[in-house]
PDB file of C-alpha atoms in Angstrom:
ATOM      1  CA  MET Y  33     -37.381 -12.101 129.858  1.00  0.00           C
ATOM      2  CA  THR Y  34     -33.883 -13.278 129.065  1.00  0.00           C
ATOM      3  CA  LEU Y  35     -32.498 -16.280 127.234  1.00  0.00           C
ATOM      4  CA  GLN Y  36     -31.047 -17.458 130.528  1.00  0.00           C
ATOM      5  CA  THR Y  37     -34.531 -17.426 132.057  1.00  0.00           C
ATOM      6  CA  LEU Y  38     -35.761 -19.569 129.175  1.00  0.00           C
ATOM      7  CA  GLU Y  39     -32.869 -21.956 129.771  1.00  0.00           C
ATOM      8  CA  TYR Y  40     -33.931 -22.286 133.412  1.00  0.00           C
ATOM      9  CA  PHE Y  41     -37.525 -22.973 132.386  1.00  0.00           C
ATOM     10  CA  ILE Y  42     -36.470 -25.613 129.852  1.00  0.00           C
ATOM     11  CA  ALA Y  43     -34.340 -27.324 132.513  1.00  0.00           C
ATOM     12  CA  VAL Y  44     -37.281 -27.486 134.930  1.00  0.00           C
ATOM     13  CA  ALA Y  45     -39.558 -28.818 132.163  1.00  0.00           C
ATOM     14  CA  GLN Y  46     -37.051 -31.516 131.273  1.00  0.00           C
ATOM     15  CA  HIS Y  47     -36.151 -32.613 134.817  1.00  0.00           C
ATOM     16  CA  ARG Y  48     -39.662 -32.024 136.256  1.00  0.00           C
ATOM     17  CA  ASN Y  49     -37.887 -31.063 139.444  1.00  0.00           C
ATOM     18  CA  PHE Y  50     -36.571 -27.677 140.604  1.00  0.00           C
ATOM     19  CA  THR Y  51     -33.652 -29.055 142.589  1.00  0.00           C
ATOM     20  CA  GLN Y  52     -32.356 -31.205 139.746  1.00  0.00           C
ATOM     21  CA  ALA Y  53     -32.866 -28.375 137.248  1.00  0.00           C
ATOM     22  CA  ALA Y  54     -30.929 -25.968 139.495  1.00  0.00           C
ATOM     23  CA  ARG Y  55     -28.077 -28.451 139.755  1.00  0.00           C
ATOM     24  CA  ALA Y  56     -27.997 -28.860 135.951  1.00  0.00           C
ATOM     25  CA  CYS Y  57     -27.932 -25.066 135.494  1.00  0.00           C
ATOM     26  CA  HIS Y  58     -25.282 -24.531 138.186  1.00  0.00           C
ATOM     27  CA  VAL Y  59     -27.503 -22.111 140.078  1.00  0.00           C
ATOM     28  CA  THR Y  60     -29.192 -22.201 143.466  1.00  0.00           C
ATOM     29  CA  GLN Y  61     -32.700 -23.609 143.631  1.00  0.00           C
ATOM     30  CA  PRO Y  62     -34.242 -20.388 145.048  1.00  0.00           C
ATOM     31  CA  ALA Y  63     -32.679 -18.309 142.253  1.00  0.00           C
ATOM     32  CA  LEU Y  64     -34.049 -20.688 139.613  1.00  0.00           C
ATOM     33  CA  SER Y  65     -37.505 -20.647 141.218  1.00  0.00           C
ATOM     34  CA  ARG Y  66     -37.557 -16.840 141.246  1.00  0.00           C
ATOM     35  CA  ALA Y  67     -36.577 -16.718 137.562  1.00  0.00           C
ATOM     36  CA  VAL Y  68     -39.343 -19.132 136.507  1.00  0.00           C
ATOM     37  CA  HIS Y  69     -41.894 -17.289 138.652  1.00  0.00           C
ATOM     38  CA  ALA Y  70     -40.865 -13.976 137.045  1.00  0.00           C
ATOM     39  CA  LEU Y  71     -41.344 -15.573 133.616  1.00  0.00           C
ATOM     40  CA  GLU Y  72     -44.878 -16.656 134.536  1.00  0.00           C
ATOM     41  CA  GLU Y  73     -45.700 -13.159 135.762  1.00  0.00           C
ATOM     42  CA  GLU Y  74     -44.333 -11.584 132.568  1.00  0.00           C
ATOM     43  CA  LEU Y  75     -46.386 -13.936 130.383  1.00  0.00           C
ATOM     44  CA  GLY Y  76     -49.459 -13.604 132.596  1.00  0.00           C
ATOM     45  CA  CYS Y  77     -50.145 -17.325 132.927  1.00  0.00           C
ATOM     46  CA  GLN Y  78     -49.138 -20.393 134.880  1.00  0.00           C
ATOM     47  CA  LEU Y  79     -46.543 -22.538 133.129  1.00  0.00           C
ATOM     48  CA  LEU Y  80     -45.931 -25.187 135.768  1.00  0.00           C
ATOM     49  CA  VAL Y  81     -48.108 -27.083 138.228  1.00  0.00           C
ATOM     50  CA  ARG Y  82     -46.135 -27.798 141.383  1.00  0.00           C
ATOM     51  CA  ALA Y  83     -46.971 -31.026 143.227  1.00  0.00           C
ATOM     52  CA  GLY Y  84     -44.533 -31.703 146.014  1.00  0.00           C
ATOM     53  CA  ARG Y  85     -41.072 -32.217 144.579  1.00  0.00           C
ATOM     54  CA  SER Y  86     -42.357 -32.764 141.057  1.00  0.00           C
ATOM     55  CA  VAL Y  87     -43.745 -30.321 138.521  1.00  0.00           C
ATOM     56  CA  ALA Y  88     -45.894 -30.722 135.414  1.00  0.00           C
ATOM     57  CA  LEU Y  89     -46.405 -28.449 132.441  1.00  0.00           C
ATOM     58  CA  THR Y  90     -49.689 -26.692 131.865  1.00  0.00           C
ATOM     59  CA  HIS Y  91     -51.000 -26.335 128.289  1.00  0.00           C
ATOM     60  CA  GLU Y  92     -49.430 -22.854 128.239  1.00  0.00           C
ATOM     61  CA  GLY Y  93     -46.235 -24.374 129.567  1.00  0.00           C
ATOM     62  CA  GLU Y  94     -46.118 -26.887 126.696  1.00  0.00           C
ATOM     63  CA  VAL Y  95     -46.398 -24.031 124.174  1.00  0.00           C
ATOM     64  CA  CYS Y  96     -43.764 -22.007 126.048  1.00  0.00           C
ATOM     65  CA  LEU Y  97     -41.391 -24.997 126.027  1.00  0.00           C
ATOM     66  CA  ILE Y  98     -41.651 -25.356 122.230  1.00  0.00           C
ATOM     67  CA  GLU Y  99     -41.082 -21.638 121.617  1.00  0.00           C
ATOM     68  CA  ALA Y 100     -38.271 -21.392 124.166  1.00  0.00           C
ATOM     69  CA  LYS Y 101     -36.387 -24.234 122.473  1.00  0.00           C
ATOM     70  CA  ARG Y 102     -36.904 -22.555 119.107  1.00  0.00           C
ATOM     71  CA  LEU Y 103     -35.506 -19.246 120.384  1.00  0.00           C
ATOM     72  CA  LEU Y 104     -32.447 -20.917 121.890  1.00  0.00           C
ATOM     73  CA  GLN Y 105     -31.856 -22.799 118.649  1.00  0.00           C
ATOM     74  CA  GLN Y 106     -31.996 -19.491 116.787  1.00  0.00           C
ATOM     75  CA  ARG Y 107     -29.408 -18.103 119.189  1.00  0.00           C
ATOM     76  CA  GLU Y 108     -27.096 -21.024 118.429  1.00  0.00           C
ATOM     77  CA  GLU Y 109     -27.578 -20.480 114.700  1.00  0.00           C
ATOM     78  CA  LEU Y 110     -26.861 -16.769 115.098  1.00  0.00           C
ATOM     79  CA  VAL Y 111     -23.622 -17.462 116.969  1.00  0.00           C
ATOM     80  CA  ALA Y 112     -22.565 -20.055 114.393  1.00  0.00           C
ATOM     81  CA  ARG Y 113     -23.242 -17.724 111.456  1.00  0.00           C
ATOM     82  CA  VAL Y 114     -21.431 -14.786 113.051  1.00  0.00           C
ATOM     83  CA  ARG Y 115     -18.420 -16.960 113.830  1.00  0.00           C
ATOM     84  CA  GLU Y 116     -18.451 -18.313 110.284  1.00  0.00           C
ATOM     85  CA  ALA Y 117     -18.611 -14.765 108.938  1.00  0.00           C
ATOM     86  CA  GLU Y 118     -15.690 -13.784 111.152  1.00  0.00           C
ATOM     87  CA  TRP Y 119     -13.659 -16.747 109.876  1.00  0.00           C
ATOM     88  CA  GLN Y 120     -14.610 -16.020 106.280  1.00  0.00           C
ATOM     89  CA  ASN Y 121     -13.546 -12.408 106.711  1.00  0.00           C
ATOM     90  CA  ARG Y 122     -10.168 -13.358 108.172  1.00  0.00           C
ATOM     91  CA  ARG Y 123      -9.267 -16.311 105.941  1.00  0.00           C
ATOM     92  CA  PRO Y 124      -7.137 -15.723 102.840  1.00  0.00           C
ATOM     93  CA  LEU Y 125      -8.491 -15.556  99.302  1.00  0.00           C
ATOM     94  CA  ARG Y 126      -7.823 -18.928  97.646  1.00  0.00           C
ATOM     95  CA  MET Y 127      -6.575 -18.492  94.089  1.00  0.00           C
ATOM     96  CA  GLY Y 128      -5.936 -21.235  91.546  1.00  0.00           C
ATOM     97  CA  TYR Y 129      -3.637 -20.533  88.591  1.00  0.00           C
ATOM     98  CA  VAL Y 130      -2.223 -22.403  85.618  1.00  0.00           C
ATOM     99  CA  ILE Y 131       0.773 -20.238  84.682  1.00  0.00           C
ATOM    100  CA  ALA Y 132       3.041 -18.425  87.145  1.00  0.00           C
ATOM    101  CA  SER Y 133       3.092 -15.214  85.122  1.00  0.00           C
ATOM    102  CA  PHE Y 134      -0.728 -15.108  85.273  1.00  0.00           C
ATOM    103  CA  LEU Y 135      -0.341 -14.912  89.039  1.00  0.00           C
ATOM    104  CA  ASN Y 136       2.421 -12.318  88.761  1.00  0.00           C
ATOM    105  CA  THR Y 137       0.235 -10.158  86.505  1.00  0.00           C
ATOM    106  CA  PHE Y 138      -2.635 -10.456  88.958  1.00  0.00           C
ATOM    107  CA  LEU Y 139      -0.426  -9.504  91.904  1.00  0.00           C
ATOM    108  CA  GLN Y 140       0.950  -6.492  90.034  1.00  0.00           C
ATOM    109  CA  GLN Y 141      -2.577  -5.205  89.514  1.00  0.00           C
ATOM    110  CA  VAL Y 142      -4.276  -5.879  92.855  1.00  0.00           C
ATOM    111  CA  GLY Y 143      -1.763  -7.499  95.192  1.00  0.00           C
ATOM    112  CA  GLY Y 144      -1.023  -4.343  97.141  1.00  0.00           C
ATOM    113  CA  SER Y 145      -4.733  -3.535  97.460  1.00  0.00           C
ATOM    114  CA  LEU Y 146      -5.877  -6.862  98.936  1.00  0.00           C
ATOM    115  CA  PRO Y 147      -7.040  -6.358 102.558  1.00  0.00           C
ATOM    116  CA  PHE Y 148      -6.556 -10.061 103.309  1.00  0.00           C
ATOM    117  CA  GLY Y 149      -4.041 -12.795 102.659  1.00  0.00           C
ATOM    118  CA  LEU Y 150      -3.708 -14.745  99.420  1.00  0.00           C
ATOM    119  CA  GLU Y 151      -3.404 -18.528  99.290  1.00  0.00           C
ATOM    120  CA  THR Y 152      -2.339 -19.775  95.853  1.00  0.00           C
ATOM    121  CA  ARG Y 153      -2.600 -23.224  94.284  1.00  0.00           C
ATOM    122  CA  TYR Y 154      -0.944 -24.279  91.031  1.00  0.00           C
ATOM    123  CA  GLY Y 155      -2.481 -26.804  88.640  1.00  0.00           C
ATOM    124  CA  SER Y 156      -3.530 -27.553  85.097  1.00  0.00           C
ATOM    125  CA  VAL Y 157      -6.529 -25.775  83.574  1.00  0.00           C
ATOM    126  CA  GLY Y 158      -8.706 -28.833  84.146  1.00  0.00           C
ATOM    127  CA  GLU Y 159      -7.616 -29.068  87.772  1.00  0.00           C
ATOM    128  CA  ILE Y 160      -8.199 -25.449  88.711  1.00  0.00           C
ATOM    129  CA  LYS Y 161     -11.637 -25.464  87.056  1.00  0.00           C
ATOM    130  CA  ARG Y 162     -12.586 -28.525  89.112  1.00  0.00           C
ATOM    131  CA  TRP Y 163     -11.271 -26.828  92.260  1.00  0.00           C
ATOM    132  CA  LEU Y 164     -13.446 -23.810  91.539  1.00  0.00           C
ATOM    133  CA  LEU Y 165     -16.595 -25.882  91.010  1.00  0.00           C
ATOM    134  CA  ASP Y 166     -15.834 -27.952  94.131  1.00  0.00           C
ATOM    135  CA  LYS Y 167     -15.330 -24.723  96.136  1.00  0.00           C
ATOM    136  CA  LYS Y 168     -11.732 -25.574  96.972  1.00  0.00           C
ATOM    137  CA  VAL Y 169     -10.659 -22.190  95.599  1.00  0.00           C
ATOM    138  CA  ASP Y 170     -12.477 -18.848  95.410  1.00  0.00           C
ATOM    139  CA  ALA Y 171     -11.192 -17.722  92.019  1.00  0.00           C
ATOM    140  CA  ILE Y 172      -8.965 -18.914  89.191  1.00  0.00           C
ATOM    141  CA  LEU Y 173      -6.647 -17.353  86.611  1.00  0.00           C
ATOM    142  CA  LEU Y 174      -6.809 -18.969  83.177  1.00  0.00           C
ATOM    143  CA  PRO Y 175      -6.833 -18.172  79.427  1.00  0.00           C
ATOM    144  CA  GLN Y 176     -10.087 -16.643  78.197  1.00  0.00           C
ATOM    145  CA  PRO Y 177     -10.966 -19.437  75.722  1.00  0.00           C
ATOM    146  CA  CYS Y 178     -11.028 -21.910  78.625  1.00  0.00           C
ATOM    147  CA  THR Y 179     -14.042 -20.207  80.238  1.00  0.00           C
ATOM    148  CA  GLY Y 180     -16.605 -21.478  77.741  1.00  0.00           C
ATOM    149  CA  ASP Y 181     -17.613 -24.584  79.718  1.00  0.00           C
ATOM    150  CA  LEU Y 182     -17.786 -22.988  83.176  1.00  0.00           C
ATOM    151  CA  ALA Y 183     -21.508 -22.942  83.959  1.00  0.00           C
ATOM    152  CA  GLU Y 184     -22.917 -19.868  85.667  1.00  0.00           C
ATOM    153  CA  ALA Y 185     -19.536 -18.281  86.339  1.00  0.00           C
ATOM    154  CA  GLU Y 186     -18.344 -14.714  85.922  1.00  0.00           C
ATOM    155  CA  TRP Y 187     -15.000 -13.382  84.826  1.00  0.00           C
ATOM    156  CA  ILE Y 188     -13.042 -10.197  84.305  1.00  0.00           C
ATOM    157  CA  GLN Y 189     -10.211  -9.788  81.833  1.00  0.00           C
ATOM    158  CA  PRO Y 190      -7.857  -7.205  83.369  1.00  0.00           C
ATOM    159  CA  GLN Y 191      -5.622  -6.877  80.294  1.00  0.00           C
ATOM    160  CA  SER Y 192      -7.862  -6.687  77.245  1.00  0.00           C
ATOM    161  CA  GLU Y 193      -5.461  -4.433  75.335  1.00  0.00           C
ATOM    162  CA  LYS Y 194      -2.732  -7.115  75.038  1.00  0.00           C
ATOM    163  CA  SER Y 195      -4.450 -10.461  74.688  1.00  0.00           C
ATOM    164  CA  GLY Y 196      -3.058 -11.928  71.461  1.00  0.00           C
ATOM    165  CA  LEU Y 197      -0.871 -14.987  71.024  1.00  0.00           C
ATOM    166  CA  TYR Y 198       2.818 -15.360  71.749  1.00  0.00           C
ATOM    167  CA  ALA Y 199       5.063 -17.965  70.143  1.00  0.00           C
ATOM    168  CA  ILE Y 200       7.369 -19.803  72.541  1.00  0.00           C
ATOM    169  CA  VAL Y 201      10.679 -20.857  71.005  1.00  0.00           C
ATOM    170  CA  HIS Y 202      13.897 -22.368  72.328  1.00  0.00           C
ATOM    171  CA  LYS Y 203      17.254 -20.683  71.771  1.00  0.00           C
ATOM    172  CA  GLU Y 204      18.109 -23.302  69.114  1.00  0.00           C
ATOM    173  CA  SER Y 205      15.138 -22.232  66.987  1.00  0.00           C
ATOM    174  CA  THR Y 206      15.693 -20.202  63.825  1.00  0.00           C
ATOM    175  CA  LEU Y 207      12.979 -17.867  65.127  1.00  0.00           C
ATOM    176  CA  TYR Y 208      14.748 -17.107  68.405  1.00  0.00           C
ATOM    177  CA  GLU Y 209      16.129 -13.707  67.382  1.00  0.00           C
ATOM    178  CA  ARG Y 210      12.836 -12.454  65.965  1.00  0.00           C
ATOM    179  CA  ARG Y 211      11.109  -9.641  67.859  1.00  0.00           C
ATOM    180  CA  SER Y 212       7.696 -10.308  66.325  1.00  0.00           C
ATOM    181  CA  LEU Y 213       6.004 -12.862  64.099  1.00  0.00           C
ATOM    182  CA  LYS Y 214       2.978 -13.240  61.846  1.00  0.00           C
ATOM    183  CA  MET Y 215       0.665 -16.246  62.034  1.00  0.00           C
ATOM    184  CA  ALA Y 216       1.907 -17.286  58.575  1.00  0.00           C
ATOM    185  CA  ASP Y 217       5.458 -17.623  59.996  1.00  0.00           C
ATOM    186  CA  LEU Y 218       4.223 -20.630  61.986  1.00  0.00           C
ATOM    187  CA  ALA Y 219       2.936 -22.556  58.966  1.00  0.00           C
ATOM    188  CA  GLU Y 220       6.131 -24.596  58.504  1.00  0.00           C
ATOM    189  CA  GLN Y 221       6.842 -25.019  62.212  1.00  0.00           C
ATOM    190  CA  GLY Y 222       6.018 -27.946  64.464  1.00  0.00           C
ATOM    191  CA  ILE Y 223       3.451 -26.668  66.976  1.00  0.00           C
ATOM    192  CA  VAL Y 224       3.211 -27.746  70.611  1.00  0.00           C
ATOM    193  CA  MET Y 225      -0.442 -27.310  71.589  1.00  0.00           C
ATOM    194  CA  TRP Y 226      -2.094 -27.213  74.960  1.00  0.00           C
ATOM    195  CA  SER Y 227      -3.702 -30.559  75.773  1.00  0.00           C
ATOM    196  CA  LYS Y 228      -6.811 -31.313  73.730  1.00  0.00           C
ATOM    197  CA  LYS Y 229      -8.068 -33.535  76.557  1.00  0.00           C
ATOM    198  CA  ASP Y 230      -7.430 -31.101  79.401  1.00  0.00           C
ATOM    199  CA  VAL Y 231      -8.243 -27.793  77.669  1.00  0.00           C
ATOM    200  CA  PRO Y 232     -10.241 -28.590  74.509  1.00  0.00           C
ATOM    201  CA  LEU Y 233     -11.544 -25.037  74.125  1.00  0.00           C
ATOM    202  CA  LEU Y 234      -8.045 -23.545  74.126  1.00  0.00           C
ATOM    203  CA  TYR Y 235      -6.797 -26.276  71.782  1.00  0.00           C
ATOM    204  CA  SER Y 236      -9.651 -25.578  69.355  1.00  0.00           C
ATOM    205  CA  ALA Y 237      -9.161 -21.809  69.548  1.00  0.00           C
ATOM    206  CA  HIS Y 238      -5.472 -22.133  68.630  1.00  0.00           C
ATOM    207  CA  VAL Y 239      -6.269 -24.486  65.741  1.00  0.00           C
ATOM    208  CA  ARG Y 240      -8.883 -22.024  64.437  1.00  0.00           C
ATOM    209  CA  ALA Y 241      -6.392 -19.158  64.652  1.00  0.00           C
ATOM    210  CA  CYS Y 242      -3.945 -21.122  62.508  1.00  0.00           C
ATOM    211  CA  ARG Y 243      -6.580 -22.097  59.976  1.00  0.00           C
ATOM    212  CA  ALA Y 244      -7.792 -18.503  59.767  1.00  0.00           C
ATOM    213  CA  ALA Y 245      -4.230 -17.631  58.742  1.00  0.00           C
ATOM    214  CA  GLY Y 246      -4.410 -20.141  55.880  1.00  0.00           C
ATOM    215  CA  PHE Y 247      -2.735 -23.270  57.244  1.00  0.00           C
ATOM    216  CA  THR Y 248      -3.459 -26.343  59.348  1.00  0.00           C
ATOM    217  CA  PRO Y 249      -1.001 -26.568  62.259  1.00  0.00           C
ATOM    218  CA  HIS Y 250       1.525 -29.396  62.243  1.00  0.00           C
ATOM    219  CA  ILE Y 251       1.068 -30.553  65.841  1.00  0.00           C
ATOM    220  CA  VAL Y 252       4.102 -32.296  67.345  1.00  0.00           C
ATOM    221  CA  GLY Y 253       3.074 -32.400  70.998  1.00  0.00           C
ATOM    222  CA  GLU Y 254       0.552 -31.404  73.645  1.00  0.00           C
ATOM    223  CA  ALA Y 255       1.085 -30.004  77.154  1.00  0.00           C
ATOM    224  CA  GLU Y 256      -1.004 -29.572  80.292  1.00  0.00           C
ATOM    225  CA  LYS Y 257       1.286 -27.140  82.124  1.00  0.00           C
ATOM    226  CA  MET Y 258       3.833 -24.516  81.122  1.00  0.00           C
ATOM    227  CA  GLY Y 259       6.694 -26.727  82.261  1.00  0.00           C
ATOM    228  CA  ASP Y 260       5.496 -29.459  79.900  1.00  0.00           C
ATOM    229  CA  MET Y 261       5.183 -26.881  77.121  1.00  0.00           C
ATOM    230  CA  LEU Y 262       8.798 -25.722  77.482  1.00  0.00           C
ATOM    231  CA  VAL Y 263      10.121 -29.285  77.613  1.00  0.00           C
ATOM    232  CA  GLN Y 264       8.328 -30.244  74.404  1.00  0.00           C
ATOM    233  CA  VAL Y 265       9.314 -27.022  72.634  1.00  0.00           C
ATOM    234  CA  THR Y 266      12.925 -28.020  73.354  1.00  0.00           C
ATOM    235  CA  LEU Y 267      12.482 -31.706  72.552  1.00  0.00           C
ATOM    236  CA  TYR Y 268      10.825 -31.152  69.164  1.00  0.00           C
ATOM    237  CA  ASN Y 269      12.515 -27.813  68.368  1.00  0.00           C
ATOM    238  CA  GLY Y 270       8.952 -26.630  67.914  1.00  0.00           C
ATOM    239  CA  VAL Y 271       6.869 -23.578  68.701  1.00  0.00           C
ATOM    240  CA  GLY Y 272       4.500 -23.336  71.634  1.00  0.00           C
ATOM    241  CA  LEU Y 273       1.509 -21.020  71.712  1.00  0.00           C
ATOM    242  CA  SER Y 274       0.487 -19.010  74.730  1.00  0.00           C
ATOM    243  CA  SER Y 275      -1.146 -15.725  75.693  1.00  0.00           C
ATOM    244  CA  TYR Y 276       0.227 -12.296  76.517  1.00  0.00           C
ATOM    245  CA  SER Y 277      -0.167 -12.754  80.256  1.00  0.00           C
ATOM    246  CA  SER Y 278       2.039 -15.844  80.267  1.00  0.00           C
ATOM    247  CA  SER Y 279       4.898 -14.088  78.489  1.00  0.00           C
ATOM    248  CA  SER Y 280       7.759 -12.071  79.857  1.00  0.00           C
ATOM    249  CA  GLY Y 281       9.927 -11.666  76.766  1.00  0.00           C
ATOM    250  CA  PHE Y 282      12.869 -13.935  77.517  1.00  0.00           C
ATOM    251  CA  GLN Y 283      12.788 -16.691  80.116  1.00  0.00           C
ATOM    252  CA  GLY Y 284      16.208 -18.263  80.268  1.00  0.00           C
ATOM    253  CA  ASP Y 285      16.642 -20.346  77.124  1.00  0.00           C
ATOM    254  CA  TYR Y 286      13.197 -19.402  75.799  1.00  0.00           C
ATOM    255  CA  HIS Y 287      11.866 -16.403  73.911  1.00  0.00           C
ATOM    256  CA  PHE Y 288       8.187 -15.426  73.980  1.00  0.00           C
ATOM    257  CA  ILE Y 289       7.589 -13.635  70.668  1.00  0.00           C
ATOM    258  CA  PRO Y 290       4.390 -11.643  69.993  1.00  0.00           C
ATOM    259  CA  VAL Y 291       2.334 -12.816  67.019  1.00  0.00           C
ATOM    260  CA  THR Y 292       1.140  -9.425  65.861  1.00  0.00           C
ATOM    261  CA  ASP Y 293      -1.772 -10.514  63.651  1.00  0.00           C
ATOM    262  CA  SER Y 294      -3.228 -13.163  65.994  1.00  0.00           C
ATOM    263  CA  PRO Y 295      -6.825 -12.811  67.231  1.00  0.00           C
ATOM    264  CA  LEU Y 296      -7.128 -10.716  70.385  1.00  0.00           C
ATOM    265  CA  HIS Y 297      -9.004 -13.114  72.624  1.00  0.00           C
ATOM    266  CA  PHE Y 298      -6.348 -15.182  74.345  1.00  0.00           C
ATOM    267  CA  GLY Y 299      -5.649 -13.060  77.405  1.00  0.00           C
ATOM    268  CA  MET Y 300      -5.776 -14.011  81.053  1.00  0.00           C
ATOM    269  CA  VAL Y 301      -9.076 -13.790  82.910  1.00  0.00           C
ATOM    270  CA  CYS Y 302      -9.973 -14.052  86.573  1.00  0.00           C
ATOM    271  CA  ALA Y 303     -13.087 -16.205  87.063  1.00  0.00           C
ATOM    272  CA  TRP Y 304     -15.219 -17.071  90.082  1.00  0.00           C
ATOM    273  CA  ARG Y 305     -18.491 -18.798  90.950  1.00  0.00           C
ATOM    274  CA  ARG Y 306     -21.461 -16.525  90.420  1.00  0.00           C
ATOM    275  CA  ASP Y 307     -23.109 -17.665  93.679  1.00  0.00           C
ATOM    276  CA  ASP Y 308     -20.063 -16.869  95.844  1.00  0.00           C
ATOM    277  CA  THR Y 309     -20.848 -13.970  98.181  1.00  0.00           C
ATOM    278  CA  SER Y 310     -17.813 -14.217 100.466  1.00  0.00           C
ATOM    279  CA  SER Y 311     -16.305 -10.943 101.661  1.00  0.00           C
ATOM    280  CA  GLN Y 312     -12.979 -11.830 100.025  1.00  0.00           C
ATOM    281  CA  LEU Y 313     -14.530 -12.282  96.606  1.00  0.00           C
ATOM    282  CA  LEU Y 314     -16.702  -9.191  96.896  1.00  0.00           C
ATOM    283  CA  ARG Y 315     -13.610  -7.138  97.670  1.00  0.00           C
ATOM    284  CA  LEU Y 316     -11.697  -8.737  94.803  1.00  0.00           C
ATOM    285  CA  LYS Y 317     -14.503  -7.913  92.358  1.00  0.00           C
ATOM    286  CA  GLU Y 318     -14.483  -4.292  93.518  1.00  0.00           C
ATOM    287  CA  LEU Y 319     -10.755  -4.094  92.837  1.00  0.00           C
ATOM    288  CA  LEU Y 320     -11.009  -5.705  89.395  1.00  0.00           C
ATOM    289  CA  LYS Y 321     -14.027  -3.779  88.129  1.00  0.00           C
ATOM    290  CA  GLY Y 322     -12.956  -0.790  86.130  1.00  0.00           C
ATOM    291  CA  ARG Y 323      -9.629  -2.473  85.352  1.00  0.00           C
ATOM    292  CA  GLY Y 324     -10.953  -4.798  82.685  1.00  0.00           C
ATOM    293  CA  GLN Y 325     -13.849  -6.224  80.703  1.00  0.00           C
ATOM    294  CA  GLU Y 326     -16.455  -8.087  82.728  1.00  0.00           C
ATOM    295  CA  ARG Y 327     -18.430 -10.999  81.305  1.00  0.00           C
ATOM    296  CA  THR Y 328     -20.942 -13.558  82.513  1.00  0.00           C
ATOM    297  CA  ILE Y 329     -20.476 -17.151  81.388  1.00  0.00           C
ATOM    298  CA  THR Y 330     -23.770 -18.923  80.783  1.00  0.00           C
ATOM    299  CA  LYS Y 331     -24.728 -22.563  80.329  1.00  0.00           C
ATOM    300  CA  ASN Y 332     -24.836 -22.143  76.567  1.00  0.00           C
ATOM    301  CA  TYR Y 333     -21.804 -24.377  76.122  1.00  0.00           C
ATOM    302  CA  GLY Y 334     -22.073 -24.788  72.367  1.00  0.00           C
ATOM    303  CA  GLU Y 335     -22.295 -21.066  71.721  1.00  0.00           C
ATOM    304  CA  ALA Y 336     -19.470 -20.327  74.127  1.00  0.00           C
ATOM    305  CA  GLY Y 337     -17.287 -22.941  72.460  1.00  0.00           C
ATOM    306  CA  ARG Y 338     -17.857 -21.406  69.017  1.00  0.00           C
ATOM    307  CA  ASN Y 339     -17.178 -17.861  70.077  1.00  0.00           C
ATOM    308  CA  VAL Y 340     -13.818 -18.257  71.801  1.00  0.00           C
TER     309      VAL Y 340
END
């Protein structure tokens, strides 16, 4: 018995005529008749009652028709799933990121080991989190405090050893020549925060870090993206706050200065949906494991928000 034989039988059952069924299957009528007869012999029962040019299904034939259609449907599903798996295996990993240096850090660690292409997409923290939940990207790179409201996601922090805060200052700032700072050095400075609306967890974490150092930050602006942060740092002659992974020492007119006594929980993390089983993500997880600290983000939003 072959699937082609079942296709012939289904055609005869639908057309109730061997000649019309043969025409629909693009085969000669004798060849189709032999195939259906062989099927009846293999099953050990009569499937069709022949009456002149017309045929009718026996009770066994009705059952065979149902099962034959089911088997052919399963074949179509098998082909579709295999083709989808092939496409999934060949398509690039889609990565959302909020700061270019996050992406650079990621590429330095695993870029040369990726067995597939990488498709990147830049956006604010709020945007890339929505893309992840809507399955428009496979993984995202963002600051650790921003993971607290991602339900049922997982993340790995590749650089746990250098995850404190950096102060971003313009060349006109009195702090520009400093090579390091303490949190207390920021007490008299105007602070440019990340947007409270877009990234409330990061905003709150930075405020708590300042208060833990004995002062309430004097907030002069808020930013959604690094470009906005640099513009406002210049405009207000203020100090921006960011993580290790977003810094590269000097960037043109800006200096990223390590805050040596800041809490060590502001580093970059790579997060993904827990239910994603794509081959790209499985390979990415293999590459990242052993290079950082793995965590599971649960739906306990309140607890997660307090602990960042």
